[in-house]
Amino acid sequence: MFLLNLYRWCLPVFVLSTSLGFADAPHTVEHHDPIEIDSSLSLPKLVDLTMEKTPDASWLTALEQEAKTIAERGQSWIAGAPLAGLRFQEATSGTLHYLDATIDIPLWNLGQRDAQQSLGLQAQASAETQALATKLRVAGLIRAALWDMELQKIRYEQVQTDVATFAELHKKIGKQVELGDLPRADLLLAKTELLQKRSLLVQAEAELMHARKRYSSITQTTKVPANYQENLAALKEISEHHPILVAINNQIERKQGELNALKLVGSGQTNLAIGVNSDRPSDNDPRSNKTESFNIGVVVPFGGSAHTNPQVAAINVDLNKLISEREQLFRDLEQAHHEAEHNLEVNQAELTIANDLKQAAEEHLNMTQLSYSVGEINLLDLLKIQARTQQAVLNAKERAVMLQRDQAFYNQAVGVLP
């Protein structure tokens, strides 16, 4: 009964020891990526803080500034910068002097200013929805990183427990070999299993450190929310209000606005010309009117479609590219939704099976330990059952985490932010 009591004593103690967390355990290698559980940090707040440090932040700011400048142009009463002109003319006799001063003011074509104002609003809406779509993408990265860390932590803790259990077993078997109660082959077998578990521990710790580094690289922080579980969203399909679809729809509307504004330019900008003319002689030249005159005129361009059509065609290419991208995006979103929904159903079923397998494996292990203690089976058979049980326990833990993870992934697929 010695080994039976040994297993019953070892397992609960080492399971409790791992619940203290990774920070309290010695590291198998020198490299270490620490994290800190912050009870004041929520998942939505983490997403907001990450958005401030995302590489896309400068791009989003530039989009807002661009929209502002487009809107400011639409508020102007003139269509462009005025031009000032000054012309001086002198007769060959040197007795006549002509001076012309003019100002050319670009005027809005019919409907052009309204189109420019609409373009400003569309640009602003596009900038805002791009920010929301970027926030959803950042949330997806954070969700994946958090749940990957949780899975790696569970795997690491399980191997920790295995190492501790086999270390104690190796120690006890060694004493029994010294007393002559067990053959040396059992000690060598226990040592081999212990070394294999230590190797797995090194690998599991490395994977945990990699997961932590990915998290800190994405969020630019080592602080982790104490709770980041999510409730499953009620959406059953991809909505037209999905942030990614809304963003690309606004891009399309903006591009259509650019096309409309360009078409209204026509052959060019109409200009209003206002000027004065001075006609003064240096001597009493009878050819001079000896007066100043005021003049006004309108310059209307025409026949310039050959010059604007290439620009119209270029914008039309971009517009149709966006439309095709929207169609592909919708298909991708539908596929992602289908996979998220299916994975959720699969893991719900797998969790029930995994819990049943865990319970059956633990009962089988108790029976095997008893058989070994009375000499009915050898150590190798016991270790096989022990390994199978440990895997069943790990699978049950993993499935529970994966179910929570898949709820977060489903929310991501249907476009719901934390």
Short mmCIF file of C-alpha atoms in Angstrom, two decimals:
data_model
loop_
_atom_site.label_atom_id
_atom_site.label_comp_id
_atom_site.label_asym_id
_atom_site.label_seq_id
_atom_site.Cartn_x
_atom_site.Cartn_y
_atom_site.Cartn_z
CA MET A 1 0.00 0.00 0.00
CA PHE A 2 3.04 2.25 0.13
CA LEU A 3 2.84 3.46 -3.48
CA LEU A 4 -0.90 3.92 -3.31
CA ASN A 5 -0.53 6.22 -0.31
CA LEU A 6 2.35 7.95 -2.03
CA TYR A 7 0.28 8.90 -5.08
CA ARG A 8 -2.68 9.98 -3.01
CA TRP A 9 -0.39 12.21 -0.93
CA CYS A 10 1.68 13.67 -3.76
CA LEU A 11 -0.99 14.76 -6.23
CA PRO A 12 -3.10 17.12 -4.03
CA VAL A 13 -0.04 18.77 -2.54
CA PHE A 14 1.58 19.56 -5.86
CA VAL A 15 -1.67 20.73 -7.46
CA LEU A 16 -2.01 23.22 -4.63
CA SER A 17 1.56 24.37 -5.05
CA THR A 18 1.04 25.26 -8.71
CA SER A 19 -1.99 27.40 -7.91
CA LEU A 20 0.39 29.95 -6.41
CA GLY A 21 1.27 30.99 -9.98
CA PHE A 22 4.32 30.97 -12.17
CA ALA A 23 6.03 33.88 -10.47
CA ASP A 24 6.57 31.84 -7.29
CA ALA A 25 8.14 28.88 -9.10
CA PRO A 26 11.83 28.56 -10.01
CA HIS A 27 12.62 28.98 -13.69
CA THR A 28 14.21 26.18 -15.68
CA VAL A 29 16.17 28.70 -17.80
CA GLU A 30 17.49 32.17 -17.06
CA HIS A 31 15.30 33.96 -19.62
CA HIS A 32 12.06 35.16 -18.04
CA ASP A 33 9.20 37.38 -19.26
CA PRO A 34 7.25 38.58 -16.21
CA ILE A 35 3.61 39.62 -16.17
CA GLU A 36 1.52 41.35 -13.53
CA ILE A 37 -2.13 40.68 -12.76
CA ASP A 38 -3.89 44.05 -12.44
CA SER A 39 -7.32 43.80 -10.82
CA SER A 40 -8.14 47.39 -11.84
CA LEU A 41 -7.52 46.66 -15.51
CA SER A 42 -10.52 45.51 -17.56
CA LEU A 43 -10.46 44.07 -21.06
CA PRO A 44 -12.19 47.13 -22.65
CA LYS A 45 -9.73 49.44 -20.89
CA LEU A 46 -6.81 47.31 -22.09
CA VAL A 47 -8.07 47.61 -25.68
CA ASP A 48 -8.36 51.40 -25.34
CA LEU A 49 -4.84 51.68 -23.90
CA THR A 50 -3.44 49.49 -26.66
CA MET A 51 -5.16 51.64 -29.31
CA GLU A 52 -3.18 54.63 -28.07
CA LYS A 53 0.07 52.75 -28.69
CA THR A 54 -0.83 50.85 -31.85
CA PRO A 55 1.42 51.44 -34.89
CA ASP A 56 -1.74 52.53 -36.75
CA ALA A 57 -2.28 55.48 -34.40
CA SER A 58 -0.37 57.97 -36.60
CA TRP A 59 -2.23 56.76 -39.71
CA LEU A 60 -5.61 57.21 -38.00
CA THR A 61 -4.59 60.70 -36.87
CA ALA A 62 -3.57 61.54 -40.44
CA LEU A 63 -6.98 60.38 -41.71
CA GLU A 64 -8.70 62.72 -39.27
CA GLN A 65 -6.49 65.62 -40.31
CA GLU A 66 -7.15 64.90 -43.97
CA ALA A 67 -10.90 64.87 -43.39
CA LYS A 68 -10.63 68.19 -41.56
CA THR A 69 -8.78 69.85 -44.44
CA ILE A 70 -11.30 68.53 -46.99
CA ALA A 71 -14.15 69.92 -44.87
CA GLU A 72 -12.39 73.30 -44.55
CA ARG A 73 -12.08 73.56 -48.34
CA GLY A 74 -15.80 72.90 -48.71
CA GLN A 75 -16.54 75.81 -46.36
CA SER A 76 -14.59 78.26 -48.52
CA TRP A 77 -16.62 80.66 -50.71
CA ILE A 78 -14.14 80.39 -53.56
CA ALA A 79 -12.90 77.28 -55.34
CA GLY A 80 -9.18 77.99 -55.10
CA ALA A 81 -6.48 80.53 -54.39
CA PRO A 82 -7.00 83.97 -56.10
CA LEU A 83 -4.42 85.19 -58.60
CA ALA A 84 -3.11 88.75 -58.74
CA GLY A 85 -1.67 90.16 -61.99
CA LEU A 86 0.15 93.37 -62.91
CA ARG A 87 1.00 94.37 -66.47
CA PHE A 88 2.88 97.46 -67.66
CA GLN A 89 3.03 98.66 -71.27
CA GLU A 90 4.93 101.56 -72.75
CA ALA A 91 4.81 103.02 -76.29
CA THR A 92 8.03 103.13 -78.30
CA SER A 93 7.81 106.89 -78.24
CA GLY A 94 8.17 106.83 -74.49
CA THR A 95 5.26 109.17 -74.04
CA LEU A 96 2.46 106.61 -73.41
CA HIS A 97 2.22 104.35 -70.36
CA TYR A 98 -0.41 101.67 -69.75
CA LEU A 99 -0.82 99.85 -66.42
CA ASP A 100 -3.24 96.93 -65.86
CA ALA A 101 -3.89 95.36 -62.44
CA THR A 102 -6.18 92.31 -62.18
CA ILE A 103 -7.35 89.73 -59.69
CA ASP A 104 -8.59 86.30 -60.86
CA ILE A 105 -10.95 84.55 -58.45
CA PRO A 106 -11.76 80.83 -59.01
CA LEU A 107 -15.49 80.24 -58.68
CA TRP A 108 -17.29 77.05 -57.73
CA ASN A 109 -18.99 75.35 -60.62
CA LEU A 110 -22.66 74.55 -60.26
CA GLY A 111 -23.06 71.99 -57.45
CA GLN A 112 -19.31 71.69 -56.90
CA ARG A 113 -19.21 73.29 -53.45
CA ASP A 114 -22.03 71.06 -52.20
CA ALA A 115 -20.14 68.05 -53.53
CA GLN A 116 -16.99 69.19 -51.73
CA GLN A 117 -18.88 69.61 -48.46
CA SER A 118 -20.37 66.14 -48.84
CA LEU A 119 -16.90 64.77 -49.50
CA GLY A 120 -15.71 66.34 -46.25
CA LEU A 121 -18.46 64.59 -44.30
CA GLN A 122 -17.71 61.30 -46.04
CA ALA A 123 -14.01 61.62 -45.28
CA GLN A 124 -14.79 62.27 -41.61
CA ALA A 125 -17.12 59.27 -41.44
CA SER A 126 -14.50 57.11 -43.15
CA ALA A 127 -11.81 58.18 -40.66
CA GLU A 128 -14.07 57.38 -37.69
CA THR A 129 -15.09 53.96 -38.97
CA GLN A 130 -11.49 53.10 -39.88
CA ALA A 131 -10.61 53.78 -36.24
CA LEU A 132 -13.42 51.46 -35.10
CA ALA A 133 -12.33 48.72 -37.50
CA THR A 134 -8.75 49.07 -36.29
CA LYS A 135 -9.95 48.83 -32.70
CA LEU A 136 -11.74 45.57 -33.52
CA ARG A 137 -8.59 44.19 -35.12
CA VAL A 138 -6.53 45.18 -32.06
CA ALA A 139 -9.13 43.57 -29.81
CA GLY A 140 -8.78 40.36 -31.83
CA LEU A 141 -5.01 40.35 -31.34
CA ILE A 142 -5.43 40.91 -27.60
CA ARG A 143 -8.07 38.20 -27.29
CA ALA A 144 -5.85 35.68 -29.06
CA ALA A 145 -2.80 36.64 -26.99
CA LEU A 146 -4.63 36.44 -23.65
CA TRP A 147 -6.15 33.03 -24.28
CA ASP A 148 -2.91 31.68 -25.72
CA MET A 149 -1.19 32.71 -22.49
CA GLU A 150 -3.91 30.98 -20.48
CA LEU A 151 -3.54 27.74 -22.44
CA GLN A 152 0.24 27.79 -22.14
CA LYS A 153 -0.04 28.51 -18.42
CA ILE A 154 -2.29 25.48 -17.90
CA ARG A 155 0.09 23.26 -19.85
CA TYR A 156 3.07 24.57 -17.91
CA GLU A 157 1.37 24.04 -14.54
CA GLN A 158 0.37 20.52 -15.50
CA VAL A 159 3.96 19.63 -16.39
CA GLN A 160 5.09 21.28 -13.16
CA THR A 161 2.77 18.97 -11.26
CA ASP A 162 4.02 15.98 -13.22
CA VAL A 163 7.66 16.81 -12.48
CA ALA A 164 6.99 17.24 -8.78
CA THR A 165 5.04 13.99 -8.62
CA PHE A 166 7.70 11.97 -10.44
CA ALA A 167 10.51 13.58 -8.42
CA GLU A 168 8.87 12.41 -5.22
CA LEU A 169 8.18 9.00 -6.74
CA HIS A 170 11.82 8.68 -7.83
CA LYS A 171 12.97 9.58 -4.34
CA LYS A 172 10.70 7.05 -2.65
CA ILE A 173 11.55 4.26 -5.12
CA GLY A 174 15.22 4.96 -4.52
CA LYS A 175 14.76 4.31 -0.82
CA GLN A 176 12.87 1.09 -1.56
CA VAL A 177 15.65 -0.06 -3.91
CA GLU A 178 18.22 0.56 -1.16
CA LEU A 179 16.11 -1.57 1.18
CA GLY A 180 15.90 -4.28 -1.45
CA ASP A 181 12.10 -4.08 -1.76
CA LEU A 182 12.18 -3.03 -5.44
CA PRO A 183 14.53 -3.87 -8.34
CA ARG A 184 16.98 -1.26 -9.64
CA ALA A 185 15.21 -1.38 -13.02
CA ASP A 186 12.24 0.39 -11.39
CA LEU A 187 14.53 3.16 -10.19
CA LEU A 188 16.02 3.64 -13.66
CA LEU A 189 12.54 3.67 -15.19
CA ALA A 190 11.36 6.28 -12.69
CA LYS A 191 14.47 8.37 -13.38
CA THR A 192 13.88 8.20 -17.13
CA GLU A 193 10.29 9.37 -16.68
CA LEU A 194 11.44 12.19 -14.41
CA LEU A 195 14.04 13.40 -16.91
CA GLN A 196 11.49 13.32 -19.72
CA LYS A 197 9.08 15.37 -17.62
CA ARG A 198 11.83 17.89 -16.86
CA SER A 199 12.52 18.22 -20.58
CA LEU A 200 8.82 18.84 -21.20
CA LEU A 201 8.88 21.43 -18.42
CA VAL A 202 11.67 23.37 -20.17
CA GLN A 203 9.68 23.34 -23.40
CA ALA A 204 6.42 24.30 -21.68
CA GLU A 205 8.09 27.20 -19.90
CA ALA A 206 9.56 28.41 -23.20
CA GLU A 207 6.12 28.34 -24.85
CA LEU A 208 4.68 30.27 -21.91
CA MET A 209 7.42 32.90 -22.21
CA HIS A 210 6.80 33.17 -25.95
CA ALA A 211 3.08 33.71 -25.30
CA ARG A 212 3.83 36.38 -22.72
CA LYS A 213 6.20 38.15 -25.07
CA ARG A 214 3.57 38.14 -27.84
CA TYR A 215 1.10 39.68 -25.41
CA SER A 216 3.47 42.40 -24.21
CA SER A 217 4.52 43.13 -27.80
CA ILE A 218 0.90 43.67 -28.85
CA THR A 219 -0.23 45.63 -25.78
CA GLN A 220 3.08 47.29 -24.86
CA THR A 221 2.42 46.39 -21.24
CA THR A 222 3.09 43.49 -18.88
CA LYS A 223 -0.13 44.08 -16.96
CA VAL A 224 -2.92 41.55 -17.50
CA PRO A 225 -6.60 41.90 -16.53
CA ALA A 226 -7.63 39.70 -13.63
CA ASN A 227 -10.73 38.66 -15.55
CA TYR A 228 -11.17 38.71 -19.31
CA GLN A 229 -13.93 36.16 -19.86
CA GLU A 230 -16.71 37.33 -22.18
CA ASN A 231 -20.39 36.62 -22.52
CA LEU A 232 -21.41 35.16 -25.85
CA ALA A 233 -22.89 37.75 -28.22
CA ALA A 234 -26.51 37.23 -29.28
CA LEU A 235 -25.77 37.90 -32.97
CA LYS A 236 -26.39 34.87 -35.19
CA GLU A 237 -24.99 36.19 -38.49
CA ILE A 238 -22.75 38.86 -39.97
CA SER A 239 -24.61 42.17 -39.63
CA GLU A 240 -24.33 45.12 -42.00
CA HIS A 241 -23.20 47.04 -38.91
CA HIS A 242 -20.07 44.91 -38.57
CA PRO A 243 -17.24 47.46 -38.03
CA ILE A 244 -15.16 46.08 -40.90
CA LEU A 245 -18.07 46.27 -43.35
CA VAL A 246 -19.04 49.73 -42.14
CA ALA A 247 -15.44 50.90 -42.63
CA ILE A 248 -15.15 49.69 -46.19
CA ASN A 249 -18.65 50.97 -47.05
CA ASN A 250 -17.56 54.41 -45.90
CA GLN A 251 -14.40 54.11 -47.97
CA ILE A 252 -16.56 53.36 -51.01
CA GLU A 253 -18.86 56.30 -50.28
CA ARG A 254 -15.87 58.58 -49.92
CA LYS A 255 -14.40 57.39 -53.21
CA GLN A 256 -17.75 57.96 -54.90
CA GLY A 257 -17.73 61.46 -53.42
CA GLU A 258 -14.26 62.09 -54.86
CA LEU A 259 -15.46 60.92 -58.26
CA ASN A 260 -18.53 63.15 -58.15
CA ALA A 261 -16.50 66.19 -57.02
CA LEU A 262 -13.98 65.67 -59.82
CA LYS A 263 -16.69 65.35 -62.48
CA LEU A 264 -18.20 68.64 -61.37
CA VAL A 265 -14.89 70.38 -62.04
CA GLY A 266 -15.63 69.69 -65.71
CA SER A 267 -13.07 71.15 -68.08
CA GLY A 268 -11.66 73.33 -65.33
CA GLN A 269 -12.46 76.04 -62.84
CA THR A 270 -14.43 79.13 -63.91
CA ASN A 271 -12.57 82.34 -62.98
CA LEU A 272 -13.89 85.83 -62.27
CA ALA A 273 -11.40 88.51 -63.41
CA ILE A 274 -11.56 91.99 -61.88
CA GLY A 275 -9.10 94.73 -62.74
CA VAL A 276 -8.25 98.39 -63.34
CA ASN A 277 -6.47 100.03 -66.28
CA SER A 278 -4.48 103.25 -66.15
CA ASP A 279 -3.72 105.21 -69.33
CA ARG A 280 -1.43 108.18 -68.64
CA PRO A 281 1.02 110.02 -70.90
CA SER A 282 4.36 111.37 -69.76
CA ASP A 283 3.76 114.43 -72.00
CA ASN A 284 0.66 115.86 -73.57
CA ASP A 285 0.31 113.02 -76.05
CA PRO A 286 -3.01 113.36 -77.93
CA ARG A 287 -3.32 109.57 -78.22
CA SER A 288 -3.82 109.17 -74.46
CA ASN A 289 -7.25 108.93 -72.83
CA LYS A 290 -5.78 110.32 -69.65
CA THR A 291 -8.03 108.19 -67.46
CA GLU A 292 -8.39 105.01 -65.36
CA SER A 293 -10.91 102.32 -66.20
CA PHE A 294 -12.48 99.39 -64.34
CA ASN A 295 -12.95 96.01 -66.03
CA ILE A 296 -14.57 92.71 -65.08
CA GLY A 297 -14.78 89.44 -66.96
CA VAL A 298 -15.36 85.71 -66.67
CA VAL A 299 -13.03 83.01 -67.95
CA VAL A 300 -14.81 79.73 -68.69
CA PRO A 301 -12.74 76.67 -69.65
CA PHE A 302 -14.13 74.23 -72.19
CA GLY A 303 -13.19 71.10 -74.09
CA GLY A 304 -10.90 69.76 -71.36
CA SER A 305 -12.44 66.33 -70.86
CA ALA A 306 -9.40 64.67 -72.43
CA HIS A 307 -7.35 66.04 -69.53
CA THR A 308 -9.75 65.17 -66.68
CA ASN A 309 -10.89 61.77 -67.93
CA PRO A 310 -7.65 59.99 -66.88
CA GLN A 311 -8.16 61.23 -63.31
CA VAL A 312 -11.80 60.12 -63.40
CA ALA A 313 -10.73 56.72 -64.69
CA ALA A 314 -8.08 56.33 -61.96
CA ILE A 315 -10.59 57.08 -59.20
CA ASN A 316 -13.07 54.71 -60.84
CA VAL A 317 -10.45 51.94 -60.73
CA ASP A 318 -9.92 52.53 -57.00
CA LEU A 319 -13.68 52.59 -56.46
CA ASN A 320 -14.26 49.26 -58.17
CA LYS A 321 -11.30 47.73 -56.34
CA LEU A 322 -12.92 48.71 -53.04
CA ILE A 323 -16.24 47.24 -54.16
CA SER A 324 -14.56 43.93 -55.01
CA GLU A 325 -12.68 44.00 -51.69
CA ARG A 326 -15.99 44.51 -49.87
CA GLU A 327 -17.44 41.41 -51.55
CA GLN A 328 -14.38 39.36 -50.61
CA LEU A 329 -14.44 40.74 -47.05
CA PHE A 330 -18.06 39.73 -46.62
CA ARG A 331 -17.25 36.21 -47.78
CA ASP A 332 -14.28 36.05 -45.41
CA LEU A 333 -16.40 37.28 -42.52
CA GLU A 334 -19.09 34.70 -43.25
CA GLN A 335 -16.43 31.98 -43.31
CA ALA A 336 -14.90 33.21 -40.05
CA HIS A 337 -18.36 33.29 -38.45
CA HIS A 338 -19.10 29.75 -39.60
CA GLU A 339 -15.80 28.46 -38.21
CA ALA A 340 -16.23 30.31 -34.90
CA GLU A 341 -19.77 29.01 -34.49
CA HIS A 342 -18.71 25.46 -35.38
CA ASN A 343 -15.66 25.52 -33.09
CA LEU A 344 -17.86 26.69 -30.25
CA GLU A 345 -20.26 23.79 -30.74
CA VAL A 346 -17.40 21.30 -31.10
CA ASN A 347 -15.67 22.43 -27.92
CA GLN A 348 -18.92 22.35 -25.96
CA ALA A 349 -19.31 18.71 -26.93
CA GLU A 350 -15.60 17.97 -26.41
CA LEU A 351 -15.63 19.51 -22.93
CA THR A 352 -18.35 17.09 -21.80
CA ILE A 353 -16.39 14.16 -23.22
CA ALA A 354 -13.11 15.41 -21.73
CA ASN A 355 -14.65 15.68 -18.24
CA ASP A 356 -16.03 12.15 -18.53
CA LEU A 357 -12.65 10.87 -19.71
CA LYS A 358 -10.92 12.64 -16.83
CA GLN A 359 -13.24 11.03 -14.31
CA ALA A 360 -12.81 7.58 -15.87
CA ALA A 361 -9.01 7.98 -16.06
CA GLU A 362 -8.77 8.99 -12.40
CA GLU A 363 -10.83 5.97 -11.34
CA HIS A 364 -8.65 3.72 -13.51
CA LEU A 365 -5.51 5.21 -11.99
CA ASN A 366 -6.75 4.49 -8.45
CA MET A 367 -7.38 0.88 -9.44
CA THR A 368 -3.96 0.61 -11.12
CA GLN A 369 -2.18 2.06 -8.10
CA LEU A 370 -3.83 -0.53 -5.90
CA SER A 371 -2.85 -3.32 -8.31
CA TYR A 372 0.76 -2.14 -8.33
CA SER A 373 0.91 -1.89 -4.58
CA VAL A 374 0.03 -5.58 -4.26
CA GLY A 375 2.38 -6.60 -7.07
CA GLU A 376 -0.23 -7.47 -9.73
CA ILE A 377 1.34 -5.15 -12.36
CA ASN A 378 4.78 -3.70 -12.93
CA LEU A 379 5.92 -0.09 -12.75
CA LEU A 380 5.87 0.38 -16.53
CA ASP A 381 2.15 -0.39 -16.69
CA LEU A 382 1.51 1.99 -13.81
CA LEU A 383 3.43 4.79 -15.52
CA LYS A 384 1.46 4.30 -18.72
CA ILE A 385 -1.83 4.67 -16.86
CA GLN A 386 -0.41 7.61 -14.93
CA ALA A 387 0.59 9.38 -18.18
CA ARG A 388 -2.83 8.71 -19.69
CA THR A 389 -4.53 10.15 -16.61
CA GLN A 390 -2.36 13.24 -16.59
CA GLN A 391 -3.19 13.83 -20.25
CA ALA A 392 -6.91 13.39 -19.54
CA VAL A 393 -6.71 15.95 -16.72
CA LEU A 394 -4.85 18.37 -19.01
CA ASN A 395 -7.35 17.86 -21.84
CA ALA A 396 -10.27 18.67 -19.53
CA LYS A 397 -8.58 21.86 -18.34
CA GLU A 398 -7.69 22.86 -21.90
CA ARG A 399 -11.21 22.29 -23.19
CA ALA A 400 -12.65 24.50 -20.45
CA VAL A 401 -10.28 27.29 -21.43
CA MET A 402 -10.84 26.73 -25.14
CA LEU A 403 -14.58 27.05 -24.66
CA GLN A 404 -14.11 30.46 -23.03
CA ARG A 405 -11.64 31.38 -25.75
CA ASP A 406 -14.05 30.34 -28.50
CA GLN A 407 -16.74 32.59 -27.02
CA ALA A 408 -14.34 35.50 -27.32
CA PHE A 409 -13.43 34.43 -30.87
CA TYR A 410 -17.11 34.21 -31.80
CA ASN A 411 -17.66 37.76 -30.54
CA GLN A 412 -14.68 38.81 -32.63
CA ALA A 413 -16.10 37.13 -35.73
CA VAL A 414 -19.46 38.92 -35.48
CA GLY A 415 -17.75 42.27 -34.80
CA VAL A 416 -18.52 42.75 -31.09
CA LEU A 417 -15.93 44.66 -29.10
CA PRO A 418 -15.13 43.73 -25.46
#
